[in-house]
mmCIF file of C-alpha atoms in Angstrom:
data_model
loop_
_atom_site.group_PDB
_atom_site.id
_atom_site.type_symbol
_atom_site.label_atom_id
_atom_site.label_comp_id
_atom_site.label_asym_id
_atom_site.label_seq_id
_atom_site.Cartn_x
_atom_site.Cartn_y
_atom_site.Cartn_z
ATOM 1 C CA UNK A 615 22.923 20.317 -16.880
ATOM 2 C CA UNK A 616 24.378 16.742 -15.974
ATOM 3 C CA UNK A 617 22.329 13.448 -15.357
ATOM 4 C CA UNK A 618 23.647 11.229 -13.515
ATOM 5 C CA UNK A 619 24.458 9.861 -15.980
ATOM 6 C CA UNK A 620 27.007 12.074 -16.826
ATOM 7 C CA UNK A 621 25.631 13.130 -19.898
ATOM 8 C CA UNK A 622 23.444 16.658 -20.841
ATOM 9 C CA UNK A 623 20.137 17.706 -19.968
ATOM 10 C CA UNK A 624 19.464 20.830 -20.797
ATOM 11 C CA UNK A 625 16.073 22.839 -19.807
ATOM 12 C CA UNK A 626 13.882 26.234 -22.036
ATOM 13 C CA UNK A 627 10.802 27.224 -20.742
ATOM 14 C CA UNK A 628 9.553 25.863 -24.086
ATOM 15 C CA UNK A 629 10.944 22.437 -24.856
ATOM 16 C CA UNK A 630 13.109 19.335 -22.544
ATOM 17 C CA UNK A 631 16.052 17.596 -24.636
ATOM 18 C CA UNK A 632 15.129 13.731 -23.634
ATOM 19 C CA UNK A 633 19.100 12.495 -22.190
ATOM 20 C CA UNK A 634 20.913 10.081 -24.085
ATOM 21 C CA UNK A 635 20.269 7.208 -22.036
ATOM 22 C CA UNK A 636 17.194 7.311 -23.393
ATOM 23 C CA UNK A 637 17.799 5.951 -26.983
ATOM 24 C CA UNK A 638 20.408 3.067 -25.758
ATOM 25 C CA UNK A 639 18.518 0.150 -26.541
ATOM 26 C CA UNK A 640 15.933 -1.096 -23.781
ATOM 27 C CA UNK A 641 18.341 -3.313 -22.607
ATOM 28 C CA UNK A 642 21.313 -1.231 -22.307
ATOM 29 C CA UNK A 643 20.019 1.486 -20.474
ATOM 30 C CA UNK A 644 17.372 -1.469 -18.171
ATOM 31 C CA UNK A 645 21.445 -2.408 -17.078
ATOM 32 C CA UNK A 646 22.664 1.365 -16.086
ATOM 33 C CA UNK A 647 23.643 1.466 -11.962
ATOM 34 C CA UNK A 648 20.509 4.334 -10.821
ATOM 35 C CA UNK A 649 22.519 4.493 -6.857
ATOM 36 C CA UNK A 650 20.363 7.909 -6.781
ATOM 37 C CA UNK A 651 21.606 9.208 -3.161
ATOM 38 C CA UNK A 652 24.345 10.138 -6.064
ATOM 39 C CA UNK A 653 22.567 11.743 -8.105
ATOM 40 C CA UNK A 654 23.929 15.520 -9.405
ATOM 41 C CA UNK A 655 19.975 17.725 -11.160
ATOM 42 C CA UNK A 656 20.574 21.579 -12.192
ATOM 43 C CA UNK A 657 18.502 23.231 -14.454
ATOM 44 C CA UNK A 658 16.071 26.253 -14.724
ATOM 45 C CA UNK A 659 12.754 25.274 -13.786
ATOM 46 C CA UNK A 660 10.582 25.629 -16.476
ATOM 47 C CA UNK A 661 8.226 28.603 -16.080
ATOM 48 C CA UNK A 662 5.352 27.029 -14.821
ATOM 49 C CA UNK A 663 6.564 24.886 -12.178
ATOM 50 C CA UNK A 664 8.546 25.921 -9.553
ATOM 51 C CA UNK A 665 8.334 23.378 -7.631
ATOM 52 C CA UNK A 666 8.010 19.519 -7.674
ATOM 53 C CA UNK A 667 7.795 15.693 -6.063
ATOM 54 C CA UNK A 668 11.372 13.913 -5.270
ATOM 55 C CA UNK A 669 9.813 10.137 -4.713
ATOM 56 C CA UNK A 670 13.890 9.023 -4.800
ATOM 57 C CA UNK A 671 15.112 9.575 -1.941
ATOM 58 C CA UNK A 672 16.828 7.690 0.482
ATOM 59 C CA UNK A 673 18.658 3.504 0.301
ATOM 60 C CA UNK A 674 16.510 2.249 -3.360
ATOM 61 C CA UNK A 675 17.664 1.683 -7.021
ATOM 62 C CA UNK A 676 15.763 2.751 -10.149
ATOM 63 C CA UNK A 677 17.455 -0.667 -11.167
ATOM 64 C CA UNK A 678 15.630 -2.482 -14.169
ATOM 65 C CA UNK A 679 18.118 -4.642 -15.048
ATOM 66 C CA UNK A 680 17.072 -7.443 -17.249
ATOM 67 C CA UNK A 681 19.620 -9.411 -15.151
ATOM 68 C CA UNK A 682 16.289 -8.924 -12.563
ATOM 69 C CA UNK A 683 13.505 -9.933 -14.356
ATOM 70 C CA UNK A 684 12.050 -13.651 -12.275
ATOM 71 C CA UNK A 685 8.582 -14.982 -14.480
ATOM 72 C CA UNK A 686 5.398 -14.082 -13.860
ATOM 73 C CA UNK A 687 3.337 -16.408 -15.496
ATOM 74 C CA UNK A 688 -0.819 -15.330 -16.191
ATOM 75 C CA UNK A 689 -2.705 -17.521 -18.045
ATOM 76 C CA UNK A 690 0.758 -19.861 -18.986
ATOM 77 C CA UNK A 691 2.080 -16.268 -20.390
ATOM 78 C CA UNK A 692 5.501 -14.229 -18.457
ATOM 79 C CA UNK A 693 4.669 -10.934 -17.812
ATOM 80 C CA UNK A 694 6.812 -10.188 -15.981
ATOM 81 C CA UNK A 695 8.687 -7.542 -19.314
ATOM 82 C CA UNK A 696 5.757 -5.651 -18.851
ATOM 83 C CA UNK A 697 5.766 -4.208 -15.687
ATOM 84 C CA UNK A 698 9.745 -3.870 -15.160
ATOM 85 C CA UNK A 699 9.278 -1.736 -19.097
ATOM 86 C CA UNK A 700 6.903 -0.219 -17.151
ATOM 87 C CA UNK A 701 8.680 0.565 -14.229
ATOM 88 C CA UNK A 702 11.455 2.148 -15.650
ATOM 89 C CA UNK A 703 9.253 4.659 -17.855
ATOM 90 C CA UNK A 704 7.777 5.309 -14.349
ATOM 91 C CA UNK A 705 11.414 5.871 -13.007
ATOM 92 C CA UNK A 706 12.560 8.103 -15.620
ATOM 93 C CA UNK A 707 10.404 10.304 -15.564
ATOM 94 C CA UNK A 708 11.213 10.383 -11.521
ATOM 95 C CA UNK A 709 14.449 11.411 -11.720
ATOM 96 C CA UNK A 710 13.278 14.619 -14.972
ATOM 97 C CA UNK A 711 11.172 15.774 -11.928
ATOM 98 C CA UNK A 712 7.738 15.447 -13.658
ATOM 99 C CA UNK A 713 5.006 14.036 -12.104
ATOM 100 C CA UNK A 714 3.712 10.610 -11.423
ATOM 101 C CA UNK A 715 0.131 10.020 -12.133
ATOM 102 C CA UNK A 716 -1.707 8.505 -9.478
ATOM 103 C CA UNK A 717 -1.079 5.408 -7.208
ATOM 104 C CA UNK A 718 -0.061 2.853 -9.615
ATOM 105 C CA UNK A 719 3.136 5.313 -11.145
ATOM 106 C CA UNK A 720 4.430 6.821 -7.141
ATOM 107 C CA UNK A 721 4.309 2.955 -5.979
ATOM 108 C CA UNK A 722 5.634 1.135 -9.241
ATOM 109 C CA UNK A 723 8.595 3.656 -8.640
ATOM 110 C CA UNK A 724 9.365 1.483 -4.679
ATOM 111 C CA UNK A 725 7.983 -1.933 -6.646
ATOM 112 C CA UNK A 726 4.611 -2.299 -6.000
ATOM 113 C CA UNK A 727 2.430 -2.561 -8.881
ATOM 114 C CA UNK A 728 -1.445 -2.454 -7.895
ATOM 115 C CA UNK A 729 -3.793 -3.343 -9.334
ATOM 116 C CA UNK A 730 -8.117 -2.082 -8.772
ATOM 117 C CA UNK A 731 -10.741 -3.652 -10.613
ATOM 118 C CA UNK A 732 -11.307 -0.395 -11.919
ATOM 119 C CA UNK A 733 -8.334 1.112 -13.730
ATOM 120 C CA UNK A 734 -8.691 0.978 -17.168
ATOM 121 C CA UNK A 735 -6.563 4.080 -17.845
ATOM 122 C CA UNK A 736 -3.879 3.949 -16.343
ATOM 123 C CA UNK A 737 -0.086 2.896 -17.976
ATOM 124 C CA UNK A 738 0.778 -0.273 -15.883
ATOM 125 C CA UNK A 739 -3.357 -1.158 -17.037
ATOM 126 C CA UNK A 740 -2.145 -0.201 -20.646
ATOM 127 C CA UNK A 741 1.120 -2.588 -20.593
ATOM 128 C CA UNK A 742 -0.804 -5.527 -19.769
ATOM 129 C CA UNK A 743 -4.318 -5.524 -21.773
ATOM 130 C CA UNK A 744 -7.739 -5.513 -20.341
ATOM 131 C CA UNK A 745 -7.919 -9.501 -20.183
ATOM 132 C CA UNK A 746 -4.473 -9.817 -18.232
ATOM 133 C CA UNK A 747 -5.953 -7.302 -15.639
ATOM 134 C CA UNK A 748 -9.673 -8.768 -15.095
ATOM 135 C CA UNK A 749 -7.929 -12.235 -14.286
ATOM 136 C CA UNK A 750 -5.129 -10.248 -12.394
ATOM 137 C CA UNK A 751 -8.557 -8.193 -10.940
ATOM 138 C CA UNK A 752 -10.773 -11.169 -10.343
ATOM 139 C CA UNK A 753 -12.432 -11.488 -7.487
ATOM 140 C CA UNK A 754 -11.426 -14.887 -5.143
ATOM 141 C CA UNK A 755 -14.090 -14.276 -2.405
ATOM 142 C CA UNK A 756 -15.865 -17.188 -1.282
ATOM 143 C CA UNK A 757 -19.115 -17.590 -0.332
ATOM 144 C CA UNK A 758 -17.907 -18.466 3.632
ATOM 145 C CA UNK A 759 -21.600 -17.453 5.186
ATOM 146 C CA UNK A 760 -24.444 -19.907 5.820
ATOM 147 C CA UNK A 761 -27.492 -19.380 3.949
ATOM 148 C CA UNK A 762 -28.896 -20.002 7.109
ATOM 149 C CA UNK A 763 -27.489 -17.694 9.603
ATOM 150 C CA UNK A 764 -27.779 -14.765 5.918
ATOM 151 C CA UNK A 765 -31.048 -15.328 5.914
ATOM 152 C CA UNK A 766 -31.346 -15.459 10.561
ATOM 153 C CA UNK A 767 -28.498 -12.062 10.812
ATOM 154 C CA UNK A 768 -30.349 -10.176 7.543
ATOM 155 C CA UNK A 769 -34.388 -10.226 9.323
ATOM 156 C CA UNK A 770 -32.310 -9.786 12.877
ATOM 157 C CA UNK A 771 -30.813 -6.066 11.335
ATOM 158 C CA UNK A 772 -34.299 -5.672 10.655
ATOM 159 C CA UNK A 773 -35.711 -6.342 13.847
ATOM 160 C CA UNK A 774 -32.757 -3.686 15.463
ATOM 161 C CA UNK A 775 -33.060 -0.914 13.988
ATOM 162 C CA UNK A 776 -36.728 -0.186 14.596
ATOM 163 C CA UNK A 777 -35.576 -0.270 18.232
ATOM 164 C CA UNK A 778 -33.985 1.142 20.870
ATOM 165 C CA UNK A 779 -30.215 1.109 22.695
ATOM 166 C CA UNK A 780 -30.753 -0.713 25.521
ATOM 167 C CA UNK A 781 -33.674 -2.784 23.184
ATOM 168 C CA UNK A 782 -31.639 -3.737 20.900
ATOM 169 C CA UNK A 783 -28.431 -3.965 24.239
ATOM 170 C CA UNK A 784 -30.736 -6.463 25.503
ATOM 171 C CA UNK A 785 -32.054 -7.967 22.358
ATOM 172 C CA UNK A 786 -28.411 -8.919 21.206
ATOM 173 C CA UNK A 787 -26.904 -10.312 24.303
ATOM 174 C CA UNK A 788 -29.729 -12.690 24.027
ATOM 175 C CA UNK A 789 -30.037 -13.368 20.124
ATOM 176 C CA UNK A 790 -29.226 -17.250 20.268
ATOM 177 C CA UNK A 791 -27.725 -16.771 16.767
ATOM 178 C CA UNK A 792 -24.666 -17.547 14.877
ATOM 179 C CA UNK A 793 -22.114 -17.210 17.507
ATOM 180 C CA UNK A 794 -19.504 -14.840 15.647
ATOM 181 C CA UNK A 795 -22.134 -13.023 14.187
ATOM 182 C CA UNK A 796 -23.654 -12.303 18.065
ATOM 183 C CA UNK A 797 -19.628 -11.257 19.300
ATOM 184 C CA UNK A 798 -19.345 -8.669 15.902
ATOM 185 C CA UNK A 799 -22.631 -7.308 17.048
ATOM 186 C CA UNK A 800 -22.241 -6.763 20.412
ATOM 187 C CA UNK A 801 -19.218 -4.621 19.112
ATOM 188 C CA UNK A 802 -21.493 -2.638 18.036
ATOM 189 C CA UNK A 803 -24.338 -1.655 20.185
ATOM 190 C CA UNK A 804 -21.494 -1.575 23.297
ATOM 191 C CA UNK A 805 -22.538 2.363 23.089
ATOM 192 C CA UNK A 806 -25.228 4.855 22.053
ATOM 193 C CA UNK A 807 -22.807 5.404 19.058
ATOM 194 C CA UNK A 808 -24.852 4.212 16.007
ATOM 195 C CA UNK A 809 -27.464 5.145 17.864
ATOM 196 C CA UNK A 810 -26.572 9.277 18.283
ATOM 197 C CA UNK A 811 -26.950 11.492 15.386
ATOM 198 C CA UNK A 812 -23.987 13.878 16.448
ATOM 199 C CA UNK A 813 -20.546 14.523 14.716
ATOM 200 C CA UNK A 814 -17.721 12.305 15.577
ATOM 201 C CA UNK A 815 -13.845 12.297 15.029
ATOM 202 C CA UNK A 816 -11.499 9.458 13.392
ATOM 203 C CA UNK A 817 -10.989 7.877 17.070
ATOM 204 C CA UNK A 818 -14.294 7.363 17.210
ATOM 205 C CA UNK A 819 -14.671 6.106 14.180
ATOM 206 C CA UNK A 820 -11.507 3.363 14.150
ATOM 207 C CA UNK A 821 -13.404 2.000 18.101
ATOM 208 C CA UNK A 822 -16.862 2.170 17.467
ATOM 209 C CA UNK A 823 -17.201 1.034 13.261
ATOM 210 C CA UNK A 824 -13.873 -0.512 13.023
ATOM 211 C CA UNK A 825 -13.719 -2.148 16.174
ATOM 212 C CA UNK A 826 -16.432 -4.069 16.374
ATOM 213 C CA UNK A 827 -15.197 -6.439 12.751
ATOM 214 C CA UNK A 828 -10.692 -6.100 14.020
ATOM 215 C CA UNK A 829 -11.397 -7.417 17.400
ATOM 216 C CA UNK A 830 -13.380 -10.828 16.272
ATOM 217 C CA UNK A 831 -11.740 -11.395 12.767
ATOM 218 C CA UNK A 832 -8.613 -10.174 12.801
ATOM 219 C CA UNK A 833 -6.635 -9.532 16.608
ATOM 220 C CA UNK A 834 -8.248 -13.164 17.785
ATOM 221 C CA UNK A 835 -4.885 -14.344 15.370
ATOM 222 C CA UNK A 836 -2.294 -12.584 17.306
ATOM 223 C CA UNK A 837 -1.745 -9.285 18.623
ATOM 224 C CA UNK A 838 -3.405 -6.283 17.026
ATOM 225 C CA UNK A 839 -1.776 -3.005 17.746
ATOM 226 C CA UNK A 840 -2.843 0.405 18.130
ATOM 227 C CA UNK A 841 0.592 2.036 18.878
ATOM 228 C CA UNK A 842 2.544 4.000 16.135
ATOM 229 C CA UNK A 843 5.627 1.880 16.294
ATOM 230 C CA UNK A 844 5.721 -0.570 13.088
ATOM 231 C CA UNK A 845 9.494 -2.177 12.563
ATOM 232 C CA UNK A 846 10.003 -3.185 9.491
ATOM 233 C CA UNK A 847 9.807 0.859 8.739
ATOM 234 C CA UNK A 848 11.497 1.833 11.885
ATOM 235 C CA UNK A 849 14.329 -0.379 11.080
ATOM 236 C CA UNK A 850 14.603 0.007 7.054
ATOM 237 C CA UNK A 851 14.670 4.089 7.830
ATOM 238 C CA UNK A 852 17.260 3.222 10.751
ATOM 239 C CA UNK A 853 19.771 1.255 8.359
ATOM 240 C CA UNK A 854 19.123 3.780 5.563
ATOM 241 C CA UNK A 855 20.495 6.315 8.008
ATOM 242 C CA UNK A 856 17.416 9.149 7.712
ATOM 243 C CA UNK A 857 15.678 10.488 9.859
ATOM 244 C CA UNK A 858 12.615 10.157 11.045
ATOM 245 C CA UNK A 859 10.958 6.942 12.703
ATOM 246 C CA UNK A 860 9.162 5.774 9.670
ATOM 247 C CA UNK A 861 6.200 4.518 8.135
ATOM 248 C CA UNK A 862 4.161 4.281 11.111
ATOM 249 C CA UNK A 863 0.421 2.512 10.738
ATOM 250 C CA UNK A 864 -3.141 3.540 12.776
ATOM 251 C CA UNK A 865 -3.477 -0.566 13.126
ATOM 252 C CA UNK A 866 -1.000 -3.495 12.973
ATOM 253 C CA UNK A 867 -1.518 -7.778 13.620
ATOM 254 C CA UNK A 868 1.159 -9.225 13.939
ATOM 255 C CA UNK A 869 2.060 -13.334 15.215
ATOM 256 C CA UNK A 870 4.668 -15.100 16.711
ATOM 257 C CA UNK A 871 6.937 -17.218 14.650
ATOM 258 C CA UNK A 872 9.315 -18.083 17.390
ATOM 259 C CA UNK A 873 11.641 -15.061 18.085
ATOM 260 C CA UNK A 874 10.697 -12.971 14.951
ATOM 261 C CA UNK A 875 7.937 -10.962 14.738
ATOM 262 C CA UNK A 876 5.929 -10.671 11.585
ATOM 263 C CA UNK A 877 3.345 -8.448 10.965
ATOM 264 C CA UNK A 878 0.880 -9.739 8.739
ATOM 265 C CA UNK A 879 -2.566 -6.751 7.968
ATOM 266 C CA UNK A 880 -1.949 -3.497 8.587
ATOM 267 C CA UNK A 881 -4.835 -0.774 8.395
ATOM 268 C CA UNK A 882 -4.947 3.109 8.010
ATOM 269 C CA UNK A 883 -8.624 5.305 9.077
ATOM 270 C CA UNK A 884 -9.489 9.508 7.810
ATOM 271 C CA UNK A 885 -12.495 9.986 8.616
ATOM 272 C CA UNK A 886 -13.493 11.935 4.890
ATOM 273 C CA UNK A 887 -11.138 11.828 1.192
ATOM 274 C CA UNK A 888 -7.561 12.971 2.032
ATOM 275 C CA UNK A 889 -7.420 15.795 0.399
ATOM 276 C CA UNK A 890 -3.395 16.438 -2.501
ATOM 277 C CA UNK A 891 -1.256 15.035 0.361
ATOM 278 C CA UNK A 892 2.560 13.801 -0.802
ATOM 279 C CA UNK A 893 2.157 10.561 0.633
ATOM 280 C CA UNK A 894 -2.266 9.327 1.061
ATOM 281 C CA UNK A 895 -3.305 6.208 2.869
ATOM 282 C CA UNK A 896 -3.312 3.719 0.401
ATOM 283 C CA UNK A 897 -0.093 4.295 -0.793
ATOM 284 C CA UNK A 898 1.342 3.807 2.897
ATOM 285 C CA UNK A 899 -0.934 0.795 3.160
ATOM 286 C CA UNK A 900 1.120 -0.735 0.865
ATOM 287 C CA UNK A 901 4.965 0.706 1.556
ATOM 288 C CA UNK A 902 4.299 -0.920 5.484
ATOM 289 C CA UNK A 903 2.959 -4.150 3.339
ATOM 290 C CA UNK A 904 5.317 -4.337 1.548
ATOM 291 C CA UNK A 905 7.740 -3.099 4.492
ATOM 292 C CA UNK A 906 6.939 -5.995 6.321
ATOM 293 C CA UNK A 907 7.388 -8.838 3.929
ATOM 294 C CA UNK A 908 11.005 -7.496 3.751
ATOM 295 C CA UNK A 909 11.764 -8.045 6.771
ATOM 296 C CA UNK A 910 9.997 -11.454 6.378
ATOM 297 C CA UNK A 911 13.004 -12.653 3.795
ATOM 298 C CA UNK A 912 15.659 -10.459 5.717
ATOM 299 C CA UNK A 913 14.497 -14.364 8.491
ATOM 300 C CA UNK A 914 14.338 -16.710 5.649
ATOM 301 C CA UNK A 915 10.840 -16.920 6.322
ATOM 302 C CA UNK A 916 9.493 -18.475 2.026
ATOM 303 C CA UNK A 917 7.897 -14.791 1.437
ATOM 304 C CA UNK A 918 7.686 -16.939 -1.571
ATOM 305 C CA UNK A 919 4.027 -18.512 -0.441
ATOM 306 C CA UNK A 920 2.605 -15.355 2.346
ATOM 307 C CA UNK A 921 0.130 -12.640 1.401
ATOM 308 C CA UNK A 922 0.065 -9.849 3.854
ATOM 309 C CA UNK A 923 -3.388 -7.733 4.222
ATOM 310 C CA UNK A 924 -4.110 -3.894 4.422
ATOM 311 C CA UNK A 925 -6.551 -2.250 5.360
ATOM 312 C CA UNK A 926 -7.627 1.875 4.164
ATOM 313 C CA UNK A 927 -10.800 3.040 5.586
ATOM 314 C CA UNK A 928 -12.264 6.502 4.585
ATOM 315 C CA UNK A 929 -15.845 6.823 6.934
ATOM 316 C CA UNK A 930 -17.598 3.730 7.217
ATOM 317 C CA UNK A 931 -15.815 2.254 4.468
ATOM 318 C CA UNK A 932 -12.936 -0.187 3.982
ATOM 319 C CA UNK A 933 -10.913 -1.217 1.150
ATOM 320 C CA UNK A 934 -9.039 -4.555 1.221
ATOM 321 C CA UNK A 935 -6.068 -4.858 -0.941
ATOM 322 C CA UNK A 936 -3.911 -8.271 -0.492
ATOM 323 C CA UNK A 937 0.006 -8.281 -1.214
ATOM 324 C CA UNK A 938 2.590 -11.546 -2.789
ATOM 325 C CA UNK A 939 6.364 -11.596 -3.642
ATOM 326 C CA UNK A 940 4.989 -13.228 -6.727
ATOM 327 C CA UNK A 941 8.361 -13.108 -8.524
ATOM 328 C CA UNK A 942 11.440 -11.359 -7.666
ATOM 329 C CA UNK A 943 10.519 -7.474 -7.769
ATOM 330 C CA UNK A 944 7.303 -7.282 -8.051
ATOM 331 C CA UNK A 945 4.714 -6.633 -5.725
ATOM 332 C CA UNK A 946 1.763 -6.900 -6.524
ATOM 333 C CA UNK A 947 -0.995 -5.959 -4.796
ATOM 334 C CA UNK A 948 -4.543 -6.154 -5.577
ATOM 335 C CA UNK A 949 -7.589 -4.718 -4.796
ATOM 336 C CA UNK A 950 -9.151 -8.544 -2.199
ATOM 337 C CA UNK A 951 -12.482 -6.551 -1.196
ATOM 338 C CA UNK A 952 -15.224 -4.103 0.586
ATOM 339 C CA UNK A 953 -16.596 -3.671 3.520
ATOM 340 C CA UNK A 954 -19.398 -1.712 4.803
ATOM 341 C CA UNK A 955 -19.228 -0.451 8.979
ATOM 342 C CA UNK A 956 -22.730 0.393 9.970
ATOM 343 C CA UNK A 957 -22.812 4.067 10.517
ATOM 344 C CA UNK A 958 -26.140 4.508 12.531
ATOM 345 C CA UNK A 959 -28.217 1.549 13.666
ATOM 346 C CA UNK A 960 -30.902 1.762 10.540
ATOM 347 C CA UNK A 961 -27.757 0.595 7.846
ATOM 348 C CA UNK A 962 -26.376 -3.192 10.267
ATOM 349 C CA UNK A 963 -27.687 -4.654 7.110
ATOM 350 C CA UNK A 964 -24.281 -4.441 5.777
ATOM 351 C CA UNK A 965 -23.155 -6.962 8.239
ATOM 352 C CA UNK A 966 -23.544 -10.051 6.136
ATOM 353 C CA UNK A 967 -21.471 -8.484 3.166
ATOM 354 C CA UNK A 968 -18.192 -7.281 5.222
ATOM 355 C CA UNK A 969 -18.794 -10.164 7.393
ATOM 356 C CA UNK A 970 -18.670 -12.990 4.480
ATOM 357 C CA UNK A 971 -15.271 -10.237 3.772
ATOM 358 C CA UNK A 972 -13.192 -11.126 6.981
ATOM 359 C CA UNK A 973 -14.888 -14.545 7.088
ATOM 360 C CA UNK A 974 -12.284 -14.784 4.153
ATOM 361 C CA UNK A 975 -9.712 -12.679 5.288
ATOM 362 C CA UNK A 976 -9.357 -14.311 8.789
ATOM 363 C CA UNK A 977 -8.690 -17.223 6.732
ATOM 364 C CA UNK A 978 -6.446 -16.067 4.260
ATOM 365 C CA UNK A 979 -4.466 -15.003 7.254
ATOM 366 C CA UNK A 980 -4.797 -17.803 9.477
ATOM 367 C CA UNK A 981 -2.653 -19.583 6.413
ATOM 368 C CA UNK A 982 0.021 -16.850 6.533
ATOM 369 C CA UNK A 983 0.928 -16.859 9.863
ATOM 370 C CA UNK A 984 0.939 -20.551 8.590
ATOM 371 C CA UNK A 985 3.937 -20.014 6.363
ATOM 372 C CA UNK A 986 5.793 -18.240 8.515
ATOM 373 C CA UNK A 987 5.505 -20.586 11.430
ATOM 374 C CA UNK A 988 7.140 -23.330 9.394
ATOM 375 C CA UNK A 989 10.450 -24.688 8.124
ATOM 376 C CA UNK A 990 12.952 -21.205 6.807
ATOM 377 C CA UNK A 991 14.587 -21.082 4.635
ATOM 378 C CA UNK A 992 18.379 -21.499 4.181
ATOM 379 C CA UNK A 993 18.499 -18.474 3.323
ATOM 380 C CA UNK A 994 17.101 -15.604 2.378
ATOM 381 C CA UNK A 995 15.560 -15.749 -0.661
ATOM 382 C CA UNK A 996 16.396 -13.238 -3.350
ATOM 383 C CA UNK A 997 12.926 -11.473 -4.025
ATOM 384 C CA UNK A 998 13.088 -8.358 -2.092
ATOM 385 C CA UNK A 999 14.378 -4.759 -3.345
ATOM 386 C CA UNK A 1000 14.765 -2.257 -1.977
ATOM 387 C CA UNK A 1001 12.559 0.982 -0.900
ATOM 388 C CA UNK A 1002 12.890 5.015 -1.063
ATOM 389 C CA UNK A 1003 11.976 7.332 1.379
ATOM 390 C CA UNK A 1004 9.568 8.849 1.809
ATOM 391 C CA UNK A 1005 8.370 12.065 -1.228
ATOM 392 C CA UNK A 1006 9.944 15.310 -0.467
ATOM 393 C CA UNK A 1007 8.300 18.633 -2.203
ATOM 394 C CA UNK A 1008 11.430 20.270 -4.327
ATOM 395 C CA UNK A 1009 11.885 23.508 -5.718
ATOM 396 C CA UNK A 1010 13.688 23.174 -8.958
ATOM 397 C CA UNK A 1011 16.737 23.969 -8.353
ATOM 398 C CA UNK A 1012 19.774 21.374 -8.167
ATOM 399 C CA UNK A 1013 19.855 18.034 -5.826
ATOM 400 C CA UNK A 1014 23.507 18.084 -4.135
ATOM 401 C CA UNK A 1015 25.492 15.677 -5.216
ATOM 402 C CA UNK A 1016 27.587 13.592 -2.325
ATOM 403 C CA UNK A 1017 25.800 13.539 0.472
ATOM 404 C CA UNK A 1018 25.051 10.398 1.811
ATOM 405 C CA UNK A 1019 22.590 8.259 2.162
ATOM 406 C CA UNK A 1020 19.889 11.146 0.104
ATOM 407 C CA UNK A 1021 20.251 13.513 -1.964
ATOM 408 C CA UNK A 1022 19.517 16.969 -0.546
ATOM 409 C CA UNK A 1023 18.264 20.094 -1.774
ATOM 410 C CA UNK A 1024 20.060 23.467 -1.972
ATOM 411 C CA UNK A 1025 18.374 26.836 -3.516
ATOM 412 C CA UNK A 1026 20.633 28.900 -5.453
ATOM 413 C CA UNK A 1027 22.102 31.202 -4.918
ATOM 414 C CA UNK A 1028 21.248 34.417 -7.195
ATOM 415 C CA UNK A 1029 18.707 32.811 -9.190
ATOM 416 C CA UNK A 1030 19.165 36.045 -11.152
ATOM 417 C CA UNK A 1031 22.023 34.611 -12.732
ATOM 418 C CA UNK A 1032 22.929 32.497 -15.195
ATOM 419 C CA UNK A 1033 24.680 29.600 -14.207
ATOM 420 C CA UNK A 1034 27.292 27.421 -16.173
ATOM 421 C CA UNK A 1035 26.594 24.142 -16.654
ATOM 422 C CA UNK A 1036 27.869 20.683 -15.705
#
């Protein structure tokens, strides 16, 4: 088989020889031009698998050249090379149609580095070590809810849990407690959803459990949209001349920055955990945030100072993530916090923690909006890197070269007959 560097790579049911590119020095291997839209993969599939997932379609790049590296300082030391080398290993696996392990590796193909506090087994964790990992994933949340408000809210939530819906609604309307908290409570008791034990769909989940928080803390800062259009991803897909309309979130919030619209918050929601999918909601939210940062960069916004946020909701729980671009090609994605929406009137005690997360989030989003509306750079910052398209399922036959811009797959004409190696 001829790999993308013009070297022979043979497959068998027992062993696959490594490309000679792997035997180059690290700097030489990293500096190879890897235009994956011109890849030719032609291989006898391993006996154990006939299909694979292809992560390198579209206009992305697998280049990890040392020339691209810029410092990423953690605790006084530069760890940018650790991330680039990790990504280089992941791209090698992706080129060979080997499985990528979890969202950490799948996102690294697109320059996104996912830092979860609970992760202690990924290759990204191993690339940095426990001490650096602990420092990067350390929570930055502050206590924003005053003690008196916290005590008042907990007591009031306990009282509401024993009331009928009508009594609870009247009680919230007459409550003289914290105004922000009252607005969230008003949204939650606007109908009988928390008092009704019947099943619900995803739309009801968002409208009844999570929208009161979004309305109070997020949408007030800009324009929240529930439609299916997300211009940064749509534009990227259009420029790549790929089919489809690009990634589209369940909810996004944007702000007006002159003639430009900047998306600063993105949300995806599911009623329950997803099964096996090509791209889960966490990965989708990550790439939407990356598209939004890249779009800001084109408009000469100082993207080294912006911090975007995304939320992945499963049922009543929402995981909030931040994304920054502190160095070229290093989109750092961290778990920011976790919010819990009450599933019934008996769960209103979870409000205090969730409101505290959203108060922190609102302050962070305000700072990002300020950057978006601030002075523009003279030229776009040289920080962004291109993204690949949505992963696709392929048969382990061949990827046809010369199909612009993305590789296409074609089945063998005569699977039973042997083929000449390129």
